XYZ file of C-alpha atoms in Angstrom:
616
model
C 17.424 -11.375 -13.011
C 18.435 -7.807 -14.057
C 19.444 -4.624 -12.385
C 17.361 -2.803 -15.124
C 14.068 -5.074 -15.334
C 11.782 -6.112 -12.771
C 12.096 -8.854 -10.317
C 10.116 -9.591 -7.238
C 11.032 -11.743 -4.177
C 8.665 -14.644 -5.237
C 10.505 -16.832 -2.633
C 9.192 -14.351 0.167
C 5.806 -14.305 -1.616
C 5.115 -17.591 -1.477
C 6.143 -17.937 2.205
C 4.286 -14.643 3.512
C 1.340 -15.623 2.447
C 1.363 -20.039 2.265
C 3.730 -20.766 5.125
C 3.157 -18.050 7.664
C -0.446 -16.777 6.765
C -1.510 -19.870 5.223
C -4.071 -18.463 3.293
C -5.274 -21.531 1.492
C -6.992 -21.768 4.586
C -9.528 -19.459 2.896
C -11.325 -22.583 1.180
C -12.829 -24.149 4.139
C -15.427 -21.130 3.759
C -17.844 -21.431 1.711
C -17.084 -17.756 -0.043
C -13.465 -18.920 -0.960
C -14.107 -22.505 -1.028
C -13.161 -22.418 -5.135
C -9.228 -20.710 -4.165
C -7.037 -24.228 -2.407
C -4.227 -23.563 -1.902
C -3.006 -25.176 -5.572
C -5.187 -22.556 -6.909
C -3.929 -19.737 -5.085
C -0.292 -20.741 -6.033
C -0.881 -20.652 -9.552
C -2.692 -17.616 -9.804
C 0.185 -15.873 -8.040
C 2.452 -17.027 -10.475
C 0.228 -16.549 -13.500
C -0.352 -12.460 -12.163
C 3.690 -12.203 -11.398
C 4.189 -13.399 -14.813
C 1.683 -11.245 -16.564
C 2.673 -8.103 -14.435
C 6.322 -8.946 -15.717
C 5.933 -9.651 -19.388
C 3.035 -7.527 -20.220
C 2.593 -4.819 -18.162
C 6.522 -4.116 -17.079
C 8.009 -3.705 -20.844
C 5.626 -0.461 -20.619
C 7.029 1.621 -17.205
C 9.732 3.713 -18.583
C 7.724 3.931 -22.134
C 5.034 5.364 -20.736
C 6.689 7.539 -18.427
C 8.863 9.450 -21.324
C 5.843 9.432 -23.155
C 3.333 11.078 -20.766
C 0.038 11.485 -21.137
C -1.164 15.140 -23.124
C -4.968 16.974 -23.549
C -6.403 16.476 -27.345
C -9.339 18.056 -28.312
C -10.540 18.565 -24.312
C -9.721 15.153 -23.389
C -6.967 13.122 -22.083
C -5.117 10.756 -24.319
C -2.630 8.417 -22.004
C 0.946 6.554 -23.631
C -0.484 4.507 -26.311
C 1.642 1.439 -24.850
C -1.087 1.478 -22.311
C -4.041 0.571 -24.253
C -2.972 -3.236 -24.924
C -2.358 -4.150 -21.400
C -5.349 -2.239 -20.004
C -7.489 -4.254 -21.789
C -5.533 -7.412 -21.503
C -5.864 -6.764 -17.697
C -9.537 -7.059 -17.756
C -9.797 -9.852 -19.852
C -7.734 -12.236 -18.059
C -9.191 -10.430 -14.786
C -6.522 -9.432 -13.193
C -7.841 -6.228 -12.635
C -10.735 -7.465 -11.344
C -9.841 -10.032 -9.068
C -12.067 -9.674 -6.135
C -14.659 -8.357 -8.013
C -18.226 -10.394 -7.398
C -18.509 -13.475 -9.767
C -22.034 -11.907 -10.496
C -20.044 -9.163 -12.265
C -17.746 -11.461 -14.162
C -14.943 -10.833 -11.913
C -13.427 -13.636 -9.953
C -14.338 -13.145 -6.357
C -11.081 -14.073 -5.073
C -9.550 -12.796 -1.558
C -8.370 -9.479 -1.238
C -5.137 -11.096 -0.049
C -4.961 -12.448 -3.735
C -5.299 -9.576 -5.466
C -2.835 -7.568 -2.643
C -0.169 -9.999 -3.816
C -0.916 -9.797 -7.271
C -0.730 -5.995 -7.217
C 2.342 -5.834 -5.510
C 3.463 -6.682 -8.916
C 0.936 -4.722 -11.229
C 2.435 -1.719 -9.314
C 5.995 -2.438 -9.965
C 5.526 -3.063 -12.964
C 3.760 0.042 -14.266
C 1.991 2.140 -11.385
C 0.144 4.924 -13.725
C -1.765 1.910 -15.216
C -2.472 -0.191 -12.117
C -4.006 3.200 -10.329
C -6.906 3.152 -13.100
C -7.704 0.204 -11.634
C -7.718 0.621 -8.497
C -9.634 3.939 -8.972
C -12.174 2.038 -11.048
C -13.049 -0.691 -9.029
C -13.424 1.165 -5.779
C -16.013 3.897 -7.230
C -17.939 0.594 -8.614
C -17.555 -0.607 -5.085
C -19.034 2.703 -4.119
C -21.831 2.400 -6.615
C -22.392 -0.984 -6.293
C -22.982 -0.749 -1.954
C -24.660 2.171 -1.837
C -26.260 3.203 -4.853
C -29.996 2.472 -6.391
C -30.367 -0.401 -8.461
C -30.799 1.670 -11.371
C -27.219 2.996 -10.234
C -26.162 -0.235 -10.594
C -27.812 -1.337 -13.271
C -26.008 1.254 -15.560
C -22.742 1.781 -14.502
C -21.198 -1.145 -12.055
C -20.656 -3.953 -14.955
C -18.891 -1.596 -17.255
C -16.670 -0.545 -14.877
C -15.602 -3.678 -13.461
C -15.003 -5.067 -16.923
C -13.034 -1.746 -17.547
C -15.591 -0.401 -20.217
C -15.850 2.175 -18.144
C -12.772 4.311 -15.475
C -14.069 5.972 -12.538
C -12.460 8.428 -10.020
C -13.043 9.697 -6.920
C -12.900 13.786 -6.421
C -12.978 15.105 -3.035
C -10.353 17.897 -3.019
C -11.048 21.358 -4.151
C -8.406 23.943 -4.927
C -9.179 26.537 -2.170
C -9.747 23.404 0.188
C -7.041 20.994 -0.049
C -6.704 18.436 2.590
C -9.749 19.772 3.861
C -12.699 18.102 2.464
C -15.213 19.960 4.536
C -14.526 23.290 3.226
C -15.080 22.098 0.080
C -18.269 24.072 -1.854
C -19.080 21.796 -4.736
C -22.793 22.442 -5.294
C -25.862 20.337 -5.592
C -29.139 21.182 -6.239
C -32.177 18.863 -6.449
C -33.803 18.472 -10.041
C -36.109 15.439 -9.598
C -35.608 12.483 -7.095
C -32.546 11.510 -6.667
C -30.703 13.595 -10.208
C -29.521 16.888 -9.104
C -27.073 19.650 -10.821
C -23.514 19.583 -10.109
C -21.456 22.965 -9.659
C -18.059 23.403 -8.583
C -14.132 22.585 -9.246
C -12.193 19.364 -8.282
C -8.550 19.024 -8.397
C -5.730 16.204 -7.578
C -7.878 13.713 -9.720
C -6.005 10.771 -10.019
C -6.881 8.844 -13.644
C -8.942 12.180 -14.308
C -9.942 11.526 -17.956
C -8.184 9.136 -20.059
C -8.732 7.239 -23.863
C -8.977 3.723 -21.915
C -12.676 3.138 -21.731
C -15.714 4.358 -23.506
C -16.858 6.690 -20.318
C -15.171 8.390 -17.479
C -17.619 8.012 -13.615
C -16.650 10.324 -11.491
C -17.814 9.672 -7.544
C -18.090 13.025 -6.719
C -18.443 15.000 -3.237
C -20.611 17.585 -3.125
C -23.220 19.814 -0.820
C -26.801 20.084 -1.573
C -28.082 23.798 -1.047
C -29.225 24.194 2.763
C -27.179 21.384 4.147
C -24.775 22.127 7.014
C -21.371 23.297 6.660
C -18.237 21.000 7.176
C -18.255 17.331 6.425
C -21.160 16.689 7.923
C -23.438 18.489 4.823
C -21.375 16.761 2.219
C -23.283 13.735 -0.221
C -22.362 11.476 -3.016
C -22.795 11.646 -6.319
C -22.300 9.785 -9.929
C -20.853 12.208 -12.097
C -20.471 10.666 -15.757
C -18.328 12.565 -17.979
C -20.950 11.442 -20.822
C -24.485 10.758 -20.054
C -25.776 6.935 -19.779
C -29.136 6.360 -21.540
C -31.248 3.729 -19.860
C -30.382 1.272 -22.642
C -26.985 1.730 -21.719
C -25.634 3.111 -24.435
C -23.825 6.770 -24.564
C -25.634 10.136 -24.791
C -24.765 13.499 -24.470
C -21.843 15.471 -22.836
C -22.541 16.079 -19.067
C -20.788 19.074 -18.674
C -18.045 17.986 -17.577
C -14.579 19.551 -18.414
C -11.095 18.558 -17.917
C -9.205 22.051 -17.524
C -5.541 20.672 -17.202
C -3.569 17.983 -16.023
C -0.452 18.367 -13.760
C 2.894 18.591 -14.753
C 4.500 16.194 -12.019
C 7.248 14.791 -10.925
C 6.355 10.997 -11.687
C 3.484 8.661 -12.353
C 3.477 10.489 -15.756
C 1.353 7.646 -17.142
C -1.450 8.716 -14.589
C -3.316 11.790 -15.585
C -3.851 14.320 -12.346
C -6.305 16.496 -13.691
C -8.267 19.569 -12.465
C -12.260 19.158 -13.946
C -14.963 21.242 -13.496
C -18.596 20.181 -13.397
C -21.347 22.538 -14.555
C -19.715 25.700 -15.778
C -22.776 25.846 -18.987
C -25.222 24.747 -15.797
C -25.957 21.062 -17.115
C -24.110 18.675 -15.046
C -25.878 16.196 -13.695
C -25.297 13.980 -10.670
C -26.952 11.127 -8.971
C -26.883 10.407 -5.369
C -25.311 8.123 -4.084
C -27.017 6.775 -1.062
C -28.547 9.529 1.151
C -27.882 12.782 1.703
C -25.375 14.333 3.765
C -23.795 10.371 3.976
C -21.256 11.133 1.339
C -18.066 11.485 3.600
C -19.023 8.292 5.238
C -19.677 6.296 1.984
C -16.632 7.518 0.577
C -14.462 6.798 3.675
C -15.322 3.119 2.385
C -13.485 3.263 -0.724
C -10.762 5.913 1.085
C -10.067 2.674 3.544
C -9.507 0.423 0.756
C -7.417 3.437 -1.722
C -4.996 3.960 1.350
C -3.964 0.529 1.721
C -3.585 0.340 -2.020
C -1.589 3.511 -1.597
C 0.845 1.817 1.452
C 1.215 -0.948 -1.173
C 2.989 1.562 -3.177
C 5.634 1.856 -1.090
C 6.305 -2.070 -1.026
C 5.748 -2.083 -4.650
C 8.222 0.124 -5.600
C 10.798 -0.263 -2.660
C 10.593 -4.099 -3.411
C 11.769 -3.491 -7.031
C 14.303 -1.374 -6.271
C 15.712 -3.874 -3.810
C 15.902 -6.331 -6.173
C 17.360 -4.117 -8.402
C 19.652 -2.883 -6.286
C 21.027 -6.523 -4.857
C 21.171 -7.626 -8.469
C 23.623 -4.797 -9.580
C 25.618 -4.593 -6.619
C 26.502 -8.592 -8.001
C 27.375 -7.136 -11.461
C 29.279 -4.271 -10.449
C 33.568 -4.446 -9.870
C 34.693 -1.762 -8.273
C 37.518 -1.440 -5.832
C 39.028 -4.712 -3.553
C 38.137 -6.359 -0.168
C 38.190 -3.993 2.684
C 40.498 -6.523 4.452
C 43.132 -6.785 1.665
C 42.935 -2.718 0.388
C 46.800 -2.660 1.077
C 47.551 -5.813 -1.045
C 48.360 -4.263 -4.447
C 47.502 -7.498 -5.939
C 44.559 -7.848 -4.274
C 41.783 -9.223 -6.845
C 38.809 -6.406 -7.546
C 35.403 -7.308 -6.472
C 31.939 -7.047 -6.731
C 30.112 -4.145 -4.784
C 28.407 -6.429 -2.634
C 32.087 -7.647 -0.670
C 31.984 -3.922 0.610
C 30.718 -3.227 3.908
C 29.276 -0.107 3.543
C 26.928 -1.513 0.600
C 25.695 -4.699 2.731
C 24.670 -2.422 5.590
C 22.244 -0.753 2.543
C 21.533 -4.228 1.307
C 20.309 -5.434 4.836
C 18.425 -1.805 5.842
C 16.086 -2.436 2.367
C 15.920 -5.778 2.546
C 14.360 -5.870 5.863
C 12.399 -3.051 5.520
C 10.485 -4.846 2.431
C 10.370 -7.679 4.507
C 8.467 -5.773 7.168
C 6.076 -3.719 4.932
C 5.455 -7.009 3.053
C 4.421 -8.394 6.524
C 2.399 -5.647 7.841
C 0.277 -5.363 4.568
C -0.624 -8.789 3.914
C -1.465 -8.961 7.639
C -3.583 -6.051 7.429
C -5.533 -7.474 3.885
C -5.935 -11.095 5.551
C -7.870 -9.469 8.194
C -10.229 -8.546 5.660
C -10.890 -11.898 4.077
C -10.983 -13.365 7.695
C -13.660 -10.641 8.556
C -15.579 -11.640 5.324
C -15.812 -15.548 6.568
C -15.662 -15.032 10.257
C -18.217 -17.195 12.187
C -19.323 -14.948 14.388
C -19.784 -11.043 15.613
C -16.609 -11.592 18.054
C -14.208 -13.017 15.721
C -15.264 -10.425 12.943
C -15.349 -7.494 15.165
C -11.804 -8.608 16.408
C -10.559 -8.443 12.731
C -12.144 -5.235 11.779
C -10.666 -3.711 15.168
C -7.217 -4.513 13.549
C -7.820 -3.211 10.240
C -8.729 0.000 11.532
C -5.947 0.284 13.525
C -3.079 -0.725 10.849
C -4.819 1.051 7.900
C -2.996 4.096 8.943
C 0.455 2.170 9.419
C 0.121 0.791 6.120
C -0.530 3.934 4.501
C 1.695 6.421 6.575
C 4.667 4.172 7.374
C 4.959 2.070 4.334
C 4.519 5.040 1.628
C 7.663 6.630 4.203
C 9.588 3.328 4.273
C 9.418 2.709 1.006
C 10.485 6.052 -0.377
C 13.192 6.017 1.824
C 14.517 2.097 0.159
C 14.182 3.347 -2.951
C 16.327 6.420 -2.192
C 18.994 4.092 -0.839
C 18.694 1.564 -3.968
C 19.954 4.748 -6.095
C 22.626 5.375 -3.515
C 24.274 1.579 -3.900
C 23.924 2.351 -7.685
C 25.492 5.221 -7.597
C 26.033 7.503 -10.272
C 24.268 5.475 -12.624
C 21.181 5.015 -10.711
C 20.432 8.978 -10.844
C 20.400 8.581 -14.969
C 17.408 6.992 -17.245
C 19.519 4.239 -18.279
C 18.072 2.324 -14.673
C 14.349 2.283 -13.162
C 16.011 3.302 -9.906
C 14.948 7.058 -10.742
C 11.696 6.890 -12.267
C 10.889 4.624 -9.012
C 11.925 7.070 -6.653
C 9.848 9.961 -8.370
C 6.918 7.353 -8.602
C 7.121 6.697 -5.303
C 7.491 10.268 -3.899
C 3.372 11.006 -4.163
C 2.816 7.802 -2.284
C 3.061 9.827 1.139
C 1.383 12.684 0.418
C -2.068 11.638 -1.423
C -4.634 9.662 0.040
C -4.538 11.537 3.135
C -0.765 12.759 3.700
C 1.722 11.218 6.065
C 1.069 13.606 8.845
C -3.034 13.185 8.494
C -2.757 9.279 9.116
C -0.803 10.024 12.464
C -3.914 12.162 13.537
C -6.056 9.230 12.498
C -4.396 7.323 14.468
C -3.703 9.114 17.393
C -6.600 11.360 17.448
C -9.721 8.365 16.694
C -8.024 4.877 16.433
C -5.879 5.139 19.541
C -8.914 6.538 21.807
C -11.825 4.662 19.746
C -13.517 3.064 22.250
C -11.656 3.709 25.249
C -8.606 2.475 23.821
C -9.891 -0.624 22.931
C -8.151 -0.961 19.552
C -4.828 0.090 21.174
C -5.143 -2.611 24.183
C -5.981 -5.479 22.054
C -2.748 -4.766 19.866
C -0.606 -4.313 23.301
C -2.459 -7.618 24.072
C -1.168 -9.587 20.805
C 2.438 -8.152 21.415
C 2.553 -9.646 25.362
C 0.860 -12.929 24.258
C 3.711 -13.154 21.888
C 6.520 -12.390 23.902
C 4.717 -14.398 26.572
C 4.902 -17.614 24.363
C 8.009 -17.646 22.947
C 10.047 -15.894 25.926
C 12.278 -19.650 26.586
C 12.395 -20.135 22.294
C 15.742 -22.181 22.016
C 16.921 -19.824 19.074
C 14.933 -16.771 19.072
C 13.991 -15.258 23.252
C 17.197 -12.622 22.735
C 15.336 -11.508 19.999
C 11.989 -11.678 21.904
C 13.343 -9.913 24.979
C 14.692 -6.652 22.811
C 11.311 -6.429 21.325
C 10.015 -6.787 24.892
C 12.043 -3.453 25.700
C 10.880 -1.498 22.673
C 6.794 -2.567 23.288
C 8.070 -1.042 27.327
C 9.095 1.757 25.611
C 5.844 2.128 23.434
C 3.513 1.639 26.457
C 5.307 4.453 28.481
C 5.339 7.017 25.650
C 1.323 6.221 24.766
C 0.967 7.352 29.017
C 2.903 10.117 28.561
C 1.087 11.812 25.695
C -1.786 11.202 28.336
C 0.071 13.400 30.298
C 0.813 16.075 27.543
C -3.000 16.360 26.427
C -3.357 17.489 30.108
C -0.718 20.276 30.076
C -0.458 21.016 26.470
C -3.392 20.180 24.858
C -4.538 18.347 21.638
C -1.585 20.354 19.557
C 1.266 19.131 21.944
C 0.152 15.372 21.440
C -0.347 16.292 17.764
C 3.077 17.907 17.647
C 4.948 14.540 17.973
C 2.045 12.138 16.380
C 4.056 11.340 13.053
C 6.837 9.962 14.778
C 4.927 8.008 16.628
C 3.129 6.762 13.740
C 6.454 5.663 12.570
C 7.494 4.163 16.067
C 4.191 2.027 16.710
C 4.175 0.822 12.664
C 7.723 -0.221 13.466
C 6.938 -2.264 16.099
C 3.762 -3.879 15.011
C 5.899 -4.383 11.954
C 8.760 -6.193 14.225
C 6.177 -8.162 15.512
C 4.859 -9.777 12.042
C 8.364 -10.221 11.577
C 9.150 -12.425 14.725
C 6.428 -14.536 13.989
C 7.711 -14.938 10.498
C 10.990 -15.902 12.727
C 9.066 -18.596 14.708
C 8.092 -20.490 11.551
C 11.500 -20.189 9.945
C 13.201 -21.989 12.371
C 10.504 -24.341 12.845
C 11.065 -24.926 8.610
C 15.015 -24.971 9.085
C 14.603 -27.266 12.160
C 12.854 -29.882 9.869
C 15.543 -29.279 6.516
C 18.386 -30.037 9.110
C 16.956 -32.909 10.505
C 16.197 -34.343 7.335
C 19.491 -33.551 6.047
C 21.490 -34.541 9.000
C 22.985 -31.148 9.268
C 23.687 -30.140 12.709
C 25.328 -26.604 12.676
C 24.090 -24.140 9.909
C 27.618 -22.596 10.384
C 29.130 -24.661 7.375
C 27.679 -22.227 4.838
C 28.133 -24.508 1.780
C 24.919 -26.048 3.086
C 23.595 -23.095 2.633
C 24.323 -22.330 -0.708
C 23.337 -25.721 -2.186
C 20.002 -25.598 -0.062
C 17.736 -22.577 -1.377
C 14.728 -23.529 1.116
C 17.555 -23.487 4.147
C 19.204 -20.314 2.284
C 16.021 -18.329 2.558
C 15.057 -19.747 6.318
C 18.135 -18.734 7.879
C 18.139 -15.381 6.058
C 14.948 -14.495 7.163
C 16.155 -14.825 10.834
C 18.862 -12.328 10.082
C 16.640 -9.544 8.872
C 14.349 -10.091 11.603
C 16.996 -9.854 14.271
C 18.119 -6.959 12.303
C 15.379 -5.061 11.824
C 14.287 -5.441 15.386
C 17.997 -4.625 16.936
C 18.822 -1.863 14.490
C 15.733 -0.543 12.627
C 13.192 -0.253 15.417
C 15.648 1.826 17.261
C 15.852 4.215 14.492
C 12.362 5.377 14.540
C 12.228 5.386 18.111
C 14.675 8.542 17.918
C 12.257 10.194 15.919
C 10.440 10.457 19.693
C 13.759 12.262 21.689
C 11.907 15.541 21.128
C 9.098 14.163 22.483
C 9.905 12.314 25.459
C 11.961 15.427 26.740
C 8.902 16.936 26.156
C 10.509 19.958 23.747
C 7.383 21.963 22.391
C 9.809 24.720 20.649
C 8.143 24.261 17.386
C 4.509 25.544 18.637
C 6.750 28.463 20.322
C 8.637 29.732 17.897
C 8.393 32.229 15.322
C 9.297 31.439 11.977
């Protein structure tokens, strides 16, 4: 372990997703039935491993290096190329991708946990995958066979990057406005007019061709999102033999000097400014929004994951140094002038930052691979009640993943520079690039502020309320169950108070809609974003806490150990170590962190509208 290098909580890994998920449950369908739970195990180990030797070594390289415009196209950090294509060949950036595409088919769970790593240990490079696969998803769903035919292979085997361009300069955040053109040629090839911008993995050396998925409004069709269809754009032309043909008019006018994720070219293109830029649909038109909200579903967990990513490196990073670092004595012997000097980690003020990140990995770690196993259990669920149960949930956390972890996590990896110190605000430790990595994770993909209106404004009221009543539901069973638990109802009956608390605030924005409209609900939406995520967050937790002590039971009872108070136990027993920890950040996170993003809603509960009265 290193404060400089990356480490990941494989411990917590391994017991997210085999003890409390138990995901090697998978196999008894026949999709999964290849992944056991032997199999899963390895493959974790074999991705953490390759994310840590391959991939890592390249992070700060790449991100001095930066990626630069030659000759009209993008060349990234050369450091890049070798693990890119490593990547594909050992499919890890292909994981779930169909056996029928030479991919491994494996649960998205899988390749979750295996990213978690692939992001820490370079995120410019893992976002071209990502990016890649889910336009070949797009393609490969909704597109003509000839659509597939051509382009879906390549880009799952990484032959080929693709993008996805929705945002226009004069539009921003709002897609509708956008006035990309299209304009019908021959069935289903039309020509593509118009400027993109905030392209992630715009252009780039890595493959032979650059697909763009490409938003766009064929001439006569309505205004708003509602005219909007979807197009493949290639960079170069694909001949029907598959090789490469001409330039399609496509032109990368700049990438963006930013803050981080320097290995990840933003770039602004234009399609169509010498009039010969084709595109072809995608699906039908005036579908586009709706086919791309498939792969936006999918990009904005992957962007939530970059908050765990990052914030769980910088824990780790963080823990590690505060065990390297002497500075000062114990707090209880400061007036003994022959008082030893310590580590960092004795001091109080330096635990208390320890136990806030710690926990708040924890919780994002929980809430994401929650959210992913709903997927795979929606893939192999028996029937239309059991899938439409896991869907319901996905939709509802997708916004929590995205909004609250992207916020968490920026905020852990602002506190791992603060227990470094001085040091962790220079080059010589990740801690920096990983907070300026990290700082785009709440604002793309739909910002912070736009998942609360997702969730307050459709998920929340979807179906009378459906979504939000079967969630309430899962947090009373819960409590219901364990309310007598021997080690953990204190626990239960605080998180009791806070889902009270949840439930009385949802009826009073009921109440505000009435008297103040859509904008007065809307007004306090993010923090309840970051309230509800809490506590749905809490509530993985706690049942991580039930199987903990159910583990720790067993290990004393085996043991003969009858009070966990004698802590040298503890230290010679990792398994018992890691159980009884996981009870303390639990407790913690539901008696001290909960609370802090329920102050986020004082404002709101006294029902203080200043901000839509004042003028600024």
């Amino acid at each position: 372990m290193s404060s400089t290098e990356l480490t990941l909580d494989q411990r917590d890994i391994r017991f997210a997703a085999q003890e409390w998920l138990k995901i090697g449950q998978l196999s008894e369908s026949e999709k999964f039935a290849e992944f056991d739970q032997d199999t899963l195990d390895l493959m974790v180990q074999e991705g953490i491993r390759f994310a840590i030797d391959v991939v890592s070594p390249t992070r700060s390289e790449s991100d001095r290096e930066g990626c630069r415009i030659e000759d009209g196209r993008v060349k990234v950090p050369k450091c890049l190329h070798e693990p890119y294509q490593q990547s594909y060949e050992l499919g890890w950036a292909s994981m779930g991708v169909s056996q029928e595409y030479g991919g491994m088919g494996a649960p998205a769970t899988l390749g979750l946990i295996v990213n978690e790593a692939m992001n820490g240990a370079n995120l410019g490079l893992s976002m071209f995958f990502g990016l890649t696969s889910g336009a070949a998803d797009l393609i490969d769903t909704y597109g003509s066979d000839s659509l597939k035919q051509k382009y879906v292979a390549k880009m799952y085997q990484g032959k080929f990057t693709g993008t996805m361009c929705l945002s226009e300069p004069q539009a921003g955040s709002d897609v509708g406005a956008g006035t990309t053109s299209a304009e019908s040629v021959e069935d289903g090839v039309y020509k593509i007019k118009g400027s993109k911008c905030w392209i992630s993995s715009g252009d780039s050396d890595l493959g032979e061709n650059v697909i763009h998925a490409v938003l766009a409004r064929v001439k006569g069709a309505p205004d708003g999102t509602k005219g909007l269809s979807l197009f493949v754009v290639p960079h170069t032309r694909v001949n029907d033999d598959g090789s490469l043909g001409d330039w399609n008019d496509v032109t990368v006018v700049s990438i963006e000097d930013k803050l981080g994720i320097h290995a990840s070219p933003t770039a602004v293109l234009n399609f169509g400014e010498n009039g010969d830029c084709l595109g072809w649909i995608i699906g039908e038109e005036g579908k586009g929004i709706s086919s791309m909200f498939m792969m936006m579903n999918g990009a904005r967990i992957f962007t939530g994951l970059i908050g765990l990513s990052l914030a769980g490196a910088a824990y780790e990073n963080a823990r590690t140094y505060a065990y390297e670092r002497v500075q000062g004595t114990n707090i209880s012997k400061i007036r003994d002038p022959e008082a030893p000097r310590v580590t960092i980690v004795e001091h109080p003020a330096v635990r208390l930052n320890l136990i806030n990140m710690k926990a708040k990995v924890e919780a994002m770690r929980a809430l994401l691979y929650y959210t992913v196993f709903q997927l795979d259990l929606e893939l192999i669920a028996k029937t239309d009640e059991e899938r439409q149960k896991a869907q319901n949930m996905v939709d509802l956390l997708t916004p929590m993943c995205k909004g609250w972890c992207t916020e968490v996590g920026l905020d852990v990896v602002q506190v791992g520079i603060q227990v470094l110190g001085g040091v962790g605000y220079t080059k010589d430790f990740p801690m920096e690039q990983l907070f300026r990595d990290a700082r785009i994770a709440p604002i793309y993909e739909g910002t912070t502020d736009i998942q609360a209106l997702d969730l307050v404004g459709r998920k929340m009221i979807q179906n009378d309320g459906i979504l939000f009543q079967q969630l309430m539901e899962q947090f009373s069973q819960s409590i219901e169950k364990h309310r007598e638990h021997p080690e953990l109802s204190e626990i239960f009956k605080t998180f009791e108070g806070h889902c009270e608390t949840l439930y009385e605030t949802s009826l009073g924005s009921q109440e505000v809609l009435k008297t103040r409209g859509m904008e007065g609900v809307a007004l306090y939406a993010t923090p309840f974003l970051m309230y509800i995520s809490s506590i749905s967050a809490g509530w993985l937790l706690l049942q991580q806490a039930v199987v903990a002590t159910e583990k720790l039971g067993q290990i004393k009872t085996e043991n003969g150990v009858g009070d966990l108070a004698d802590s040298s136990f503890l230290k010679e027993n990792e398994d018992a170590l890691f159980y009884a920890n996981k009870l303390k950040t639990t407790r913690y996170f539901v008696e001290a962190i909960i609370p802090q993003f329920e102050a986020l809603l004082a404002g709101g509960r006294k029902q203080n509208f200043d901000a839509l009265e004042i003028v600024f």
